[in-house]
């Protein structure tokens, strides 16, 4: 099993290098192979880590790590397959194709590394690497909007991670009070000696970590980079950002949470997460009511779901924590699907404005229903995985006696549901020429003001090439079908081994 | 003979003076009108940190800190400023974009942040391992001033320098409370800084190529 860990750390990195020099076609096939292979390797880890952790040098994977690896590997695999269709030679030039394929592999490598490393400092380094790699990918389309989004992202996220580094230093200091001035700064070292850690340092470290890594999770009020970066990045990158990067940053918070709960007791860490969670959820729900940009809509949906994760953790009951971990997987599948669908829509209609996509079902007979199903999944409609995970979280909240918070959670989730479904039902309605003209005029006007990213649509792979009733490529349809199958499986009948893994993960996180 | 608070040992005094200079360098960056001056101040601040690490290594017998001092000097005093200077040469711009507020108001805000950071940290029950505790309070103040620098200066170079100097302030804090952190981890952190510098520089170049300016005033098309 330890060989698998090393392979997961080495192969995507090597693939990134090869993609830079190989012909684009070979790069696309290699990326798809490595993406699917990585998912297979992580699946193989599930059996082992539901019973015990697996280690190799500075790498260590337990149940919690495996769940986040599963989410990342799932998005990596589907995006890698999607890239075969998305980066076809008729849509992009060779240089762009090479760079973005290398970037996808490198980004996925950093995202896989973060849950595998054993130690707070290495975790910080891995998360910082995800920032710098993905910032370049956000800017890769070389438009004004993409450059602005990338700058905001790298500056805000790096500043946030500076605070997280401060928190990491406080945790090291806390450990040094028990373990001596020089020790191996691993997760186990601190959790095993948590009883003797100084409370002030742990409290400070935890708050700084939540605020710092929370910047990358998209917690309010440090979320402002997120809608811009998700909206301006190329579609495969948006899917990785939303489906995996946010979750990996949340994973970092969970590692700090483990030590904080063991040292301070559950009340303080849970209150901190509750405050950030409710605020983020409320902000996102309100923004979702008034979103026309298809990718910004999905970005705010991500903030909503990260808020749900934080609120779920604050309940503390084991079933709620199982729900949180299941939510990570289901959200990755649903958000990956939604972004992949959005990418096809933007390419077909030449705009990101949802109100201009009324002919969706006519123009894209496969992608449109798949996108709508992904939206329903994100809105927690049954029978998809997010319905089950949110049901667990609510049940856990009620079991732990947080009925007031549960009521707020449910109300905000319903509000978000209304926003998501109201906006996207435009796709179902038949074409309304007047409406399309109005929307296009409005978008042109906004573009002239520099307020939307239409410029990027004209210059990137998302440029318009509509072909009525025909999908661009089967490779843009197959990955969402696979993602949908995963969502139905998670919602209807999650495998027993996965339930074991989730339960063990909840135990590791102190759910009980 | 009058009695009162005893004078600090020489080592503590030197360390505190260096920490104060680190904070003053931060203020200097906040008010510098020319970008090369700002980069020089960053290099000077980094040199102060390297010297502090070397003194702590000698006084407290932590040999790893010698290596850290050398690496830190090579990277932060030489490499990072060199990358930034070259970028400035290529873009042909020396003058920073004007701040959101005037120099006096910016400085006042920074003073308030400093007072808050200093006194809030002073009350914490944290014992310093290698350096005097006052340096921790000064480091927290420097972090807050770095944030002021990033928020109130409207050009991409100042904002990047603000981030790098914030990293310096966190390094100062880690010298105070976690100086014995394993050397390998320190090296990894420095390497990570190097990667961040390269990416920041790349984005600054892209921004300049598109806008023919280093100002962030035009970066207002997206709504957040």
XYZ file of C-alpha atoms in Angstrom:
736
model
C 0.000 0.000 0.000
C 2.839 2.368 0.757
C 3.936 1.960 -2.885
C 0.581 3.357 -3.910
C 1.209 6.479 -1.846
C 4.544 7.051 -3.512
C 3.021 6.423 -6.942
C 0.242 8.923 -6.242
C 2.871 11.490 -5.357
C 5.210 10.800 -8.263
C 3.133 9.856 -11.317
C 0.991 13.032 -11.735
C 4.127 15.151 -11.249
C 5.986 13.236 -13.958
C 2.910 13.386 -16.199
C 2.913 17.172 -15.851
C 6.486 17.311 -17.094
C 5.792 14.955 -19.997
C 2.722 16.954 -21.064
C 4.875 20.054 -21.454
C 6.953 18.446 -24.173
C 4.796 15.669 -25.627
C 2.455 16.200 -28.603
C -0.963 17.450 -27.352
C -2.769 14.273 -28.373
C -0.347 12.126 -26.389
C -0.653 14.587 -23.506
C -4.432 14.308 -23.472
C -4.288 10.490 -23.470
C -1.579 10.469 -20.794
C -3.530 12.876 -18.583
C -6.685 10.778 -18.920
C -4.730 7.629 -18.095
C -3.030 9.135 -15.055
C -6.277 10.704 -13.823
C -8.211 7.443 -14.034
C -5.230 5.515 -12.667
C -4.999 7.839 -9.670
C -8.655 7.283 -8.908
C -8.099 3.522 -9.085
C -5.133 3.795 -6.726
C -7.152 5.779 -4.188
C -9.991 3.245 -4.418
C -7.450 0.569 -3.535
C -6.512 2.591 -0.448
C -10.107 2.566 0.820
C -9.958 -1.051 1.923
C -6.743 -0.568 3.849
C -7.459 2.750 5.522
C -10.907 1.852 6.828
C -9.053 -0.343 9.343
C -5.723 1.408 9.913
C -3.523 4.137 8.519
C -0.907 3.582 5.817
C 2.463 5.335 5.974
C 5.556 5.741 3.800
C 8.232 8.168 4.948
C 6.679 11.582 5.402
C 3.441 10.344 3.845
C 0.592 9.012 5.945
C -2.972 8.294 4.954
C -5.801 7.546 7.349
C -9.548 7.379 6.774
C -9.998 11.165 6.776
C -7.165 11.614 4.275
C -8.568 8.866 2.049
C -11.969 10.547 1.851
C -10.396 13.799 0.646
C -8.118 11.866 -1.712
C -11.198 10.142 -3.135
C -12.858 13.496 -3.792
C -9.743 14.886 -5.473
C -9.048 11.771 -7.520
C -12.663 11.607 -8.698
C -12.575 15.175 -10.010
C -9.081 14.620 -11.443
C -10.243 11.507 -13.338
C -13.408 13.080 -14.753
C -11.673 16.336 -15.660
C -8.842 14.421 -17.347
C -11.368 12.558 -19.497
C -13.261 15.794 -20.169
C -10.023 17.432 -21.294
C -9.836 15.013 -24.222
C -12.932 16.657 -25.680
C -12.369 20.140 -24.286
C -8.864 20.515 -25.687
C -9.485 19.188 -29.173
C -7.134 20.671 -31.780
C -9.950 22.544 -33.544
C -10.662 24.489 -30.344
C -7.231 25.262 -28.923
C -3.679 25.691 -30.177
C -0.869 23.281 -29.337
C 0.973 25.572 -26.927
C -2.155 26.315 -24.889
C -3.024 22.617 -24.852
C 0.411 21.613 -23.551
C 0.411 24.260 -20.849
C -3.057 23.547 -19.558
C -2.537 19.771 -19.537
C 0.696 20.196 -17.600
C -1.104 22.583 -15.267
C -3.997 20.193 -14.640
C -1.606 17.368 -13.730
C 0.543 19.603 -11.535
C -2.480 21.077 -9.788
C -3.919 17.594 -9.189
C -0.510 16.487 -7.881
C -0.487 19.266 -5.271
C -4.112 18.530 -4.367
C -3.307 14.828 -3.883
C -0.159 15.620 -1.894
C -1.918 17.783 0.698
C -4.031 15.038 2.306
C -1.117 12.575 2.135
C 1.610 14.520 3.958
C 2.031 13.889 7.653
C 2.612 17.130 9.488
C 1.282 20.631 9.841
C 4.191 22.369 8.121
C 4.181 20.043 5.127
C 0.430 20.431 4.902
C 0.829 24.210 4.803
C 3.448 23.918 2.070
C 1.213 21.633 -0.004
C -1.756 23.985 0.308
C 0.423 26.974 -0.610
C 1.634 25.032 -3.658
C -1.965 24.472 -4.732
C -2.415 28.263 -4.552
C 0.530 29.255 -6.696
C -0.066 26.541 -9.291
C -3.770 27.267 -9.610
C -3.208 31.051 -9.739
C -1.201 30.564 -12.908
C -3.945 28.344 -14.292
C -6.592 30.980 -13.546
C -4.511 33.469 -15.550
C -3.751 31.062 -18.389
C -6.366 32.499 -20.771
C -4.461 35.806 -20.684
C -7.478 38.103 -20.682
C -7.987 41.215 -18.571
C -10.561 39.506 -16.401
C -8.472 36.356 -15.968
C -5.413 38.406 -14.988
C -7.418 40.395 -12.474
C -8.983 37.256 -11.013
C -5.594 35.534 -10.748
C -3.989 38.523 -9.022
C -6.801 38.856 -6.505
C -6.689 35.140 -5.887
C -2.956 34.799 -5.339
C -2.763 37.897 -3.155
C -5.761 37.178 -0.938
C -5.113 33.444 -0.657
C -1.395 33.925 0.044
C -2.125 36.548 2.686
C -4.609 34.140 4.238
C -2.056 31.359 4.151
C 0.398 33.714 5.867
C -2.014 33.745 8.801
C -2.328 29.973 8.577
C 1.473 29.741 8.784
C 1.303 31.868 11.907
C -1.227 29.398 13.304
C 1.080 26.532 12.371
C 3.928 28.182 14.297
C 1.694 28.507 17.366
C 0.865 24.801 17.123
C 4.570 23.978 16.909
C 5.168 26.103 19.977
C 2.334 24.296 21.806
C 3.880 20.937 20.982
C 7.326 22.085 22.088
C 5.988 22.688 25.591
C 5.367 18.955 25.937
C 7.667 17.244 23.453
C 10.766 19.389 23.811
C 12.109 22.175 21.682
C 12.864 20.038 18.638
C 10.466 17.284 17.655
C 8.785 15.766 14.608
C 5.818 17.998 13.903
C 3.356 15.274 12.857
C -0.399 15.096 13.420
C -0.061 12.109 15.752
C 2.626 13.785 17.855
C 0.253 16.583 18.784
C -2.990 14.608 19.114
C -1.302 12.006 21.343
C 0.014 14.679 23.707
C -2.920 17.043 23.456
C -3.712 16.879 27.164
C -0.572 18.815 28.062
C -0.640 21.434 25.304
C -0.984 25.079 26.427
C -4.529 26.264 25.732
C -3.767 29.819 24.665
C -1.353 28.761 21.928
C -3.721 26.093 20.618
C -6.668 28.487 20.683
C -4.695 31.134 18.793
C -3.327 28.598 16.347
C -6.778 27.185 15.637
C -8.435 30.555 15.023
C -5.572 31.659 12.772
C -5.763 28.362 10.860
C -9.525 28.640 10.361
C -9.195 32.230 9.169
C -6.112 31.488 7.060
C -7.107 28.221 5.412
C -10.703 29.515 5.468
C -9.591 32.092 2.931
C -9.065 29.241 0.509
C -12.149 27.354 1.638
C -14.202 30.426 0.751
C -15.483 31.318 4.203
C -17.129 34.717 4.613
C -15.668 37.382 4.865
C -12.476 36.188 3.155
C -14.207 34.605 0.169
C -13.968 37.506 -2.289
C -11.401 35.901 -4.606
C -13.497 32.786 -5.116
C -16.334 33.781 -7.476
C -13.894 35.673 -9.708
C -11.304 32.904 -9.941
C -13.898 30.158 -10.473
C -15.622 32.222 -13.095
C -12.554 33.238 -15.084
C -10.560 29.999 -14.988
C -10.792 27.509 -17.875
C -13.512 24.951 -17.180
C -11.332 21.973 -16.156
C -9.511 24.238 -13.703
C -12.782 25.625 -12.321
C -13.936 22.050 -11.678
C -10.731 21.229 -9.800
C -10.861 24.508 -7.873
C -14.406 24.031 -6.749
C -14.656 20.271 -6.418
C -11.314 19.653 -4.815
C -9.277 22.704 -3.793
C -11.881 24.054 -1.385
C -12.304 20.620 0.176
C -8.545 20.137 0.551
C -8.314 23.496 2.315
C -11.154 22.380 4.590
C -9.164 19.208 5.262
C -6.330 21.386 6.572
C -8.757 23.021 8.993
C -9.955 19.588 10.126
C -6.387 18.607 11.082
C -6.142 21.685 13.298
C -9.635 20.947 14.587
C -8.577 17.465 15.727
C -5.870 18.876 17.979
C -8.030 21.772 19.158
C -10.878 19.467 20.226
C -8.500 17.124 22.014
C -6.825 20.019 23.845
C -9.568 22.550 24.503
C -12.670 20.386 24.464
C -15.300 20.497 21.758
C -17.142 23.732 22.571
C -14.686 26.403 21.387
C -13.609 24.817 18.053
C -17.207 24.018 17.166
C -18.376 27.559 17.942
C -15.678 28.974 15.667
C -16.702 26.676 12.808
C -20.377 27.410 13.408
C -19.832 31.168 13.141
C -17.899 30.905 9.878
C -20.266 28.262 8.516
C -23.518 30.138 9.122
C -22.092 33.423 7.821
C -20.808 31.765 4.632
C -24.027 29.857 4.087
C -26.141 32.988 4.520
C -24.005 35.040 2.156
C -24.020 32.356 -0.525
C -27.756 31.702 -0.270
C -28.512 35.391 -0.780
C -26.108 35.729 -3.712
C -27.550 32.611 -5.366
C -30.918 34.327 -5.600
C -29.525 36.920 -7.974
C -26.938 35.284 -10.214
C -27.036 35.240 -13.985
C -23.450 34.235 -14.689
C -23.452 30.440 -14.913
C -19.956 29.988 -13.439
C -20.399 32.571 -10.681
C -23.617 30.791 -9.742
C -21.646 27.595 -9.231
C -18.930 29.472 -7.329
C -21.436 30.838 -4.819
C -22.905 27.353 -4.564
C -19.437 26.192 -3.497
C -19.353 28.792 -0.719
C -22.760 27.520 0.369
C -21.541 23.930 0.546
C -18.377 24.840 2.440
C -20.627 26.624 4.921
C -22.674 23.436 5.277
C -19.487 21.450 5.979
C -18.488 23.875 8.732
C -21.954 23.848 10.303
C -22.040 20.047 10.106
C -18.720 19.793 11.951
C -20.008 22.180 14.599
C -22.780 19.714 15.488
C -20.188 17.167 16.569
C -22.520 14.149 16.555
C -21.032 11.155 14.764
C -23.815 10.949 12.199
C -23.298 14.637 11.387
C -19.563 14.144 10.893
C -20.268 11.115 8.663
C -22.603 13.429 6.749
C -19.859 16.041 6.421
C -17.396 13.517 5.024
C -20.004 12.103 2.631
C -20.817 15.671 1.621
C -17.205 16.213 0.599
C -17.463 13.307 -1.857
C -20.911 14.146 -3.169
C -20.093 17.829 -3.588
C -16.934 16.963 -5.542
C -18.940 14.780 -7.938
C -21.807 17.249 -8.331
C -19.673 20.366 -8.673
C -17.337 18.682 -11.141
C -20.379 17.722 -13.234
C -21.899 21.183 -12.987
C -18.714 22.967 -14.070
C -18.128 20.536 -16.915
C -21.680 21.176 -18.088
C -21.241 24.921 -17.707
C -18.108 24.754 -19.865
C -20.082 23.133 -22.686
C -22.833 25.748 -22.387
C -20.389 28.637 -22.471
C -18.756 27.178 -25.563
C -22.093 26.592 -27.293
C -23.729 29.934 -26.498
C -20.689 32.191 -26.373
C -21.857 33.768 -23.140
C -21.921 33.019 -19.457
C -25.345 34.596 -19.024
C -27.855 31.917 -18.068
C -30.808 33.935 -19.317
C -29.358 33.730 -22.820
C -29.306 29.925 -22.749
C -33.001 29.275 -23.155
C -32.516 26.868 -26.022
C -30.318 24.702 -23.866
C -32.222 21.463 -24.283
C -32.453 21.914 -28.042
C -28.849 22.886 -28.607
C -27.279 20.381 -26.214
C -29.526 17.314 -25.901
C -27.126 15.476 -23.545
C -25.230 18.186 -21.745
C -28.350 20.185 -20.825
C -30.163 17.429 -18.918
C -26.874 16.352 -17.314
C -26.217 19.924 -16.191
C -29.716 20.293 -14.810
C -29.361 17.025 -12.905
C -26.059 18.267 -11.489
C -27.814 21.448 -10.328
C -30.573 19.385 -8.710
C -27.909 17.294 -7.018
C -26.228 20.477 -5.726
C -29.582 21.699 -4.486
C -29.794 18.491 -2.386
C -32.661 16.940 -4.309
C -33.125 13.178 -3.873
C -31.906 10.627 -4.875
C -28.440 12.171 -5.145
C -25.594 11.952 -2.618
C -25.929 15.495 -1.272
C -29.494 14.786 -0.164
C -28.228 11.883 1.909
C -25.278 13.814 3.342
C -27.389 16.828 4.301
C -29.961 14.494 5.816
C -27.203 12.999 8.001
C -26.004 16.466 9.006
C -29.498 17.599 9.953
C -30.149 14.355 11.822
C -26.851 14.817 13.672
C -27.736 18.395 14.561
C -31.080 17.329 15.973
C -29.514 14.420 17.841
C -26.993 16.782 19.429
C -29.759 19.165 20.501
C -28.994 22.002 18.085
C -32.539 22.383 16.819
C -32.285 26.181 16.475
C -29.160 25.963 14.353
C -30.701 23.136 12.328
C -33.702 25.357 11.587
C -31.411 28.140 10.358
C -29.404 25.636 8.306
C -32.507 24.192 6.665
C -33.953 27.641 5.937
C -30.730 28.799 4.271
C -30.396 25.554 2.293
C -33.965 26.009 1.025
C -33.120 29.586 0.040
C -30.063 28.347 -1.862
C -32.190 25.616 -3.454
C -34.614 28.261 -4.687
C -31.813 30.407 -6.094
C -30.107 27.530 -7.893
C -33.203 26.012 -9.415
C -34.980 29.292 -10.267
C -32.014 30.563 -12.259
C -31.205 27.364 -14.079
C -34.753 26.485 -15.093
C -34.256 29.069 -17.853
C -32.558 26.239 -19.724
C -35.774 24.252 -19.838
C -37.857 26.929 -21.486
C -37.974 27.264 -25.263
C -36.125 30.007 -27.071
C -37.347 33.527 -26.563
C -35.717 35.641 -29.222
C -36.613 38.896 -27.512
C -35.180 37.651 -24.249
C -31.997 36.485 -25.926
C -31.546 39.814 -27.666
C -32.103 41.693 -24.434
C -29.672 39.496 -22.546
C -27.027 39.778 -25.236
C -27.380 43.545 -25.357
C -27.109 43.690 -21.607
C -23.990 41.545 -21.626
C -22.391 43.621 -24.365
C -23.101 46.726 -22.363
C -21.574 45.185 -19.252
C -18.539 44.063 -21.228
C -18.028 47.599 -22.482
C -17.983 48.691 -18.857
C -15.471 45.967 -18.112
C -17.906 44.342 -15.704
C -18.151 40.883 -17.252
C -15.754 38.466 -18.781
C -17.235 38.218 -22.263
C -13.852 39.187 -23.621
C -12.482 35.918 -22.325
C -15.177 33.978 -24.130
C -14.016 35.336 -27.462
C -10.397 34.448 -26.848
C -10.438 31.170 -24.999
C -11.526 27.599 -25.581
C -14.941 28.699 -24.308
C -15.492 30.702 -27.507
C -18.817 30.235 -29.328
C -19.153 27.545 -31.958
C -22.849 26.558 -31.746
C -24.026 23.455 -33.545
C -27.720 22.901 -33.010
C -28.631 19.526 -31.522
C -25.110 18.137 -31.594
C -22.696 17.752 -28.732
C -19.152 18.928 -29.390
C -17.647 15.599 -28.399
C -18.636 12.408 -26.618
C -15.734 13.123 -24.243
C -17.648 16.122 -22.918
C -20.606 13.885 -22.081
C -19.054 10.678 -20.732
C -17.407 12.250 -17.625
C -20.645 13.893 -16.398
C -22.453 10.566 -16.903
C -19.834 8.886 -14.709
C -20.168 11.667 -12.128
C -23.939 11.270 -12.158
C -23.589 7.533 -11.570
C -21.405 8.272 -8.534
C -23.981 10.766 -7.221
C -26.805 8.252 -7.561
C -24.690 5.531 -5.949
C -23.850 7.802 -2.990
C -27.473 8.785 -2.625
C -29.191 5.443 -3.119
C -26.820 2.774 -1.917
C -23.326 3.788 -0.797
C -21.007 0.747 -0.685
C -20.475 -0.838 2.724
C -16.717 -0.250 2.524
C -17.338 3.455 1.990
C -19.702 3.631 4.957
C -17.014 1.928 7.061
C -14.485 4.469 5.850
C -16.767 7.403 6.605
C -17.540 6.068 10.064
C -13.879 5.556 10.852
C -13.180 9.059 9.554
C -15.849 10.441 11.870
C -14.264 8.619 14.795
C -10.831 10.036 13.910
C -12.359 13.509 13.920
C -13.832 12.996 17.366
C -17.417 12.648 16.198
C -19.442 11.120 18.952
C 20.683 53.376 44.529
C 17.233 53.570 42.942
C 15.575 50.243 42.340
C 13.223 49.423 39.455
C 12.917 47.136 36.455
C 16.298 45.562 35.836
C 17.948 46.255 32.492
C 17.518 43.407 29.971
C 20.534 41.254 29.205
C 22.628 42.407 26.230
C 21.331 39.623 24.007
C 17.685 40.447 24.736
C 18.391 44.125 24.136
C 20.019 43.440 20.773
C 17.200 41.139 19.751
C 14.576 43.699 20.681
C 16.400 46.434 18.770
C 16.542 44.256 15.653
C 12.845 43.435 16.003
C 12.048 47.144 16.264
C 14.124 47.773 13.122
C 12.178 45.047 11.302
C 8.971 46.875 12.195
C 10.424 50.239 11.148
C 11.431 48.775 7.796
C 7.782 47.795 7.378
C 6.758 51.398 8.010
C 9.400 52.499 5.512
C 7.877 50.262 2.837
C 4.490 51.725 3.594
C 5.628 55.262 2.869
C 8.292 54.699 0.162
C 7.332 56.482 -3.039
C 9.742 54.581 -5.282
C 9.473 50.867 -5.850
C 13.268 50.245 -5.847
C 13.400 51.898 -2.416
C 10.674 49.558 -1.245
C 12.602 46.546 -2.509
C 15.788 47.802 -0.793
C 13.865 48.096 2.465
C 12.596 44.539 2.034
C 16.154 43.317 1.458
C 17.285 45.252 4.545
C 14.491 43.794 6.626
C 15.434 40.299 5.464
C 19.088 40.965 6.328
C 18.060 42.012 9.835
C 16.236 38.734 10.246
C 19.227 36.746 9.021
C 21.477 38.588 11.498
C 18.999 37.946 14.290
C 18.933 34.242 13.453
C 22.747 34.113 13.502
C 22.918 35.908 16.862
C 20.291 33.576 18.318
C 22.239 30.584 16.971
C 25.387 31.774 18.713
C 23.800 32.874 21.984
C 21.353 30.018 22.448
C 23.431 27.281 20.851
C 21.016 26.333 18.070
C 23.368 25.476 15.176
C 20.503 24.951 12.697
C 19.830 28.662 12.876
C 23.235 29.408 11.282
C 22.227 27.468 8.211
C 18.830 29.108 8.256
C 20.456 32.544 8.476
C 22.668 31.833 5.459
C 19.858 30.351 3.378
C 17.521 33.138 4.346
C 20.126 35.747 3.404
C 20.814 34.149 0.022
C 17.150 33.849 -0.805
C 15.539 36.918 0.728
C 18.387 39.425 0.665
C 19.761 38.488 -2.748
C 17.487 36.301 -4.868
C 14.019 37.735 -4.213
C 15.076 41.414 -4.525
C 17.046 40.494 -7.674
C 13.942 38.945 -9.240
C 11.859 41.995 -8.313
C 14.487 44.481 -9.562
C 14.780 42.671 -12.871
C 11.042 42.751 -13.253
C 11.042 46.497 -12.575
C 13.767 46.972 -15.193
C 11.732 45.037 -17.737
C 8.568 46.994 -17.031
C 10.408 50.314 -16.965
C 8.481 51.620 -13.979
C 10.034 52.918 -10.771
C 7.290 54.898 -9.124
C 4.674 53.168 -7.041
C 1.001 53.801 -7.680
C -0.344 56.309 -5.238
C -1.936 54.938 -2.122
C -5.636 54.864 -1.354
C -4.995 57.314 1.488
C -2.345 59.959 2.063
C 0.969 59.053 3.683
C -0.009 60.602 7.018
C -3.315 58.734 7.212
C -1.676 55.469 6.158
C 0.976 55.902 8.815
C -1.634 56.691 11.436
C -3.564 53.533 10.522
C -0.336 51.542 10.728
C 0.441 53.038 14.147
C -2.973 52.046 15.432
C -2.513 48.526 14.046
C 0.925 48.371 15.649
C -0.409 49.444 19.038
C -3.209 46.891 18.802
C -0.892 44.059 17.751
C 1.756 44.913 20.313
C -0.490 45.228 23.354
C -2.857 42.399 22.421
C 0.074 40.000 22.132
C 1.822 41.334 25.208
C -0.921 39.928 27.412
C -0.641 36.386 26.076
C 0.841 33.757 28.388
C 3.411 32.574 25.848
C 6.995 31.982 26.921
C 9.669 32.606 24.327
C 12.084 29.749 23.710
C 15.054 31.526 22.131
C 14.354 35.243 21.705
C 12.785 37.737 24.148
C 9.003 37.829 24.186
C 8.830 41.459 23.149
C 9.991 40.388 19.702
C 6.785 38.344 19.337
C 4.638 41.412 19.992
C 6.693 43.354 17.464
C 6.317 40.554 14.925
C 2.522 40.558 15.288
C 2.553 44.344 14.852
C 4.661 43.922 11.705
C 2.161 41.399 10.295
C -0.638 43.910 10.742
C 1.388 46.729 9.136
C 2.104 44.397 6.186
C -1.649 43.992 5.767
C -2.038 47.792 5.803
C 0.649 47.971 3.118
C -1.173 45.439 0.925
C -4.531 47.120 1.380
C -3.562 50.780 1.033
C -1.023 50.670 -1.799
C -2.476 50.440 -5.261
C 0.258 48.846 -7.309
C 1.053 45.204 -7.795
C 4.704 45.460 -6.707
C 3.869 47.086 -3.359
C 1.224 44.457 -2.738
C 3.655 41.656 -3.538
C 6.348 43.234 -1.337
C 3.701 43.550 1.376
C 3.096 39.811 1.198
C 6.814 38.967 1.271
C 7.384 41.272 4.242
C 4.449 39.677 6.036
C 6.251 36.386 5.560
C 9.298 38.038 7.165
C 7.198 39.074 10.141
C 5.884 35.518 10.529
C 9.497 34.301 10.319
C 10.385 36.676 13.167
C 7.521 35.289 15.218
C 8.644 31.746 14.504
C 12.191 32.660 15.601
C 10.742 33.779 18.926
C 8.485 30.858 19.686
C 9.571 28.025 17.384
C 13.228 28.648 16.615
C 14.082 24.995 17.019
C 11.659 23.849 14.356
C 13.422 21.122 12.344
C 15.759 22.596 9.768
C 14.298 20.568 6.918
C 10.911 22.187 7.453
C 12.461 25.646 7.455
C 14.148 24.868 4.144
C 10.873 23.633 2.676
C 9.186 26.874 3.776
C 11.909 28.948 2.131
C 11.617 26.929 -1.054
C 7.907 27.558 -0.995
C 8.562 31.286 -0.710
C 10.771 31.065 -3.775
C 7.980 29.415 -5.762
C 5.560 32.111 -4.591
C 7.980 34.837 -5.692
C 8.254 33.325 -9.160
C 4.471 33.115 -9.505
C 3.948 36.649 -8.180
C 6.526 37.924 -10.663
C 4.897 36.052 -13.530
C 1.505 37.542 -12.697
C 2.972 41.038 -12.338
C 4.520 40.689 -15.819
C 1.239 39.464 -17.283
C -0.578 42.389 -15.656
C 1.953 44.884 -16.999
C 1.846 43.414 -20.487
C -1.927 43.769 -20.604
C -2.314 47.166 -18.918
C 1.059 48.813 -19.556
C 0.949 49.786 -15.905
C 1.688 48.377 -12.471
C -1.288 50.131 -10.926
C -4.162 48.070 -9.574
C -6.694 50.849 -10.166
C -7.809 49.191 -13.378
C -8.273 45.850 -11.657
C -11.842 46.695 -10.765
C -13.866 44.822 -13.374
C -14.721 41.857 -11.157
C -17.090 42.119 -8.260
C -15.798 39.489 -5.842
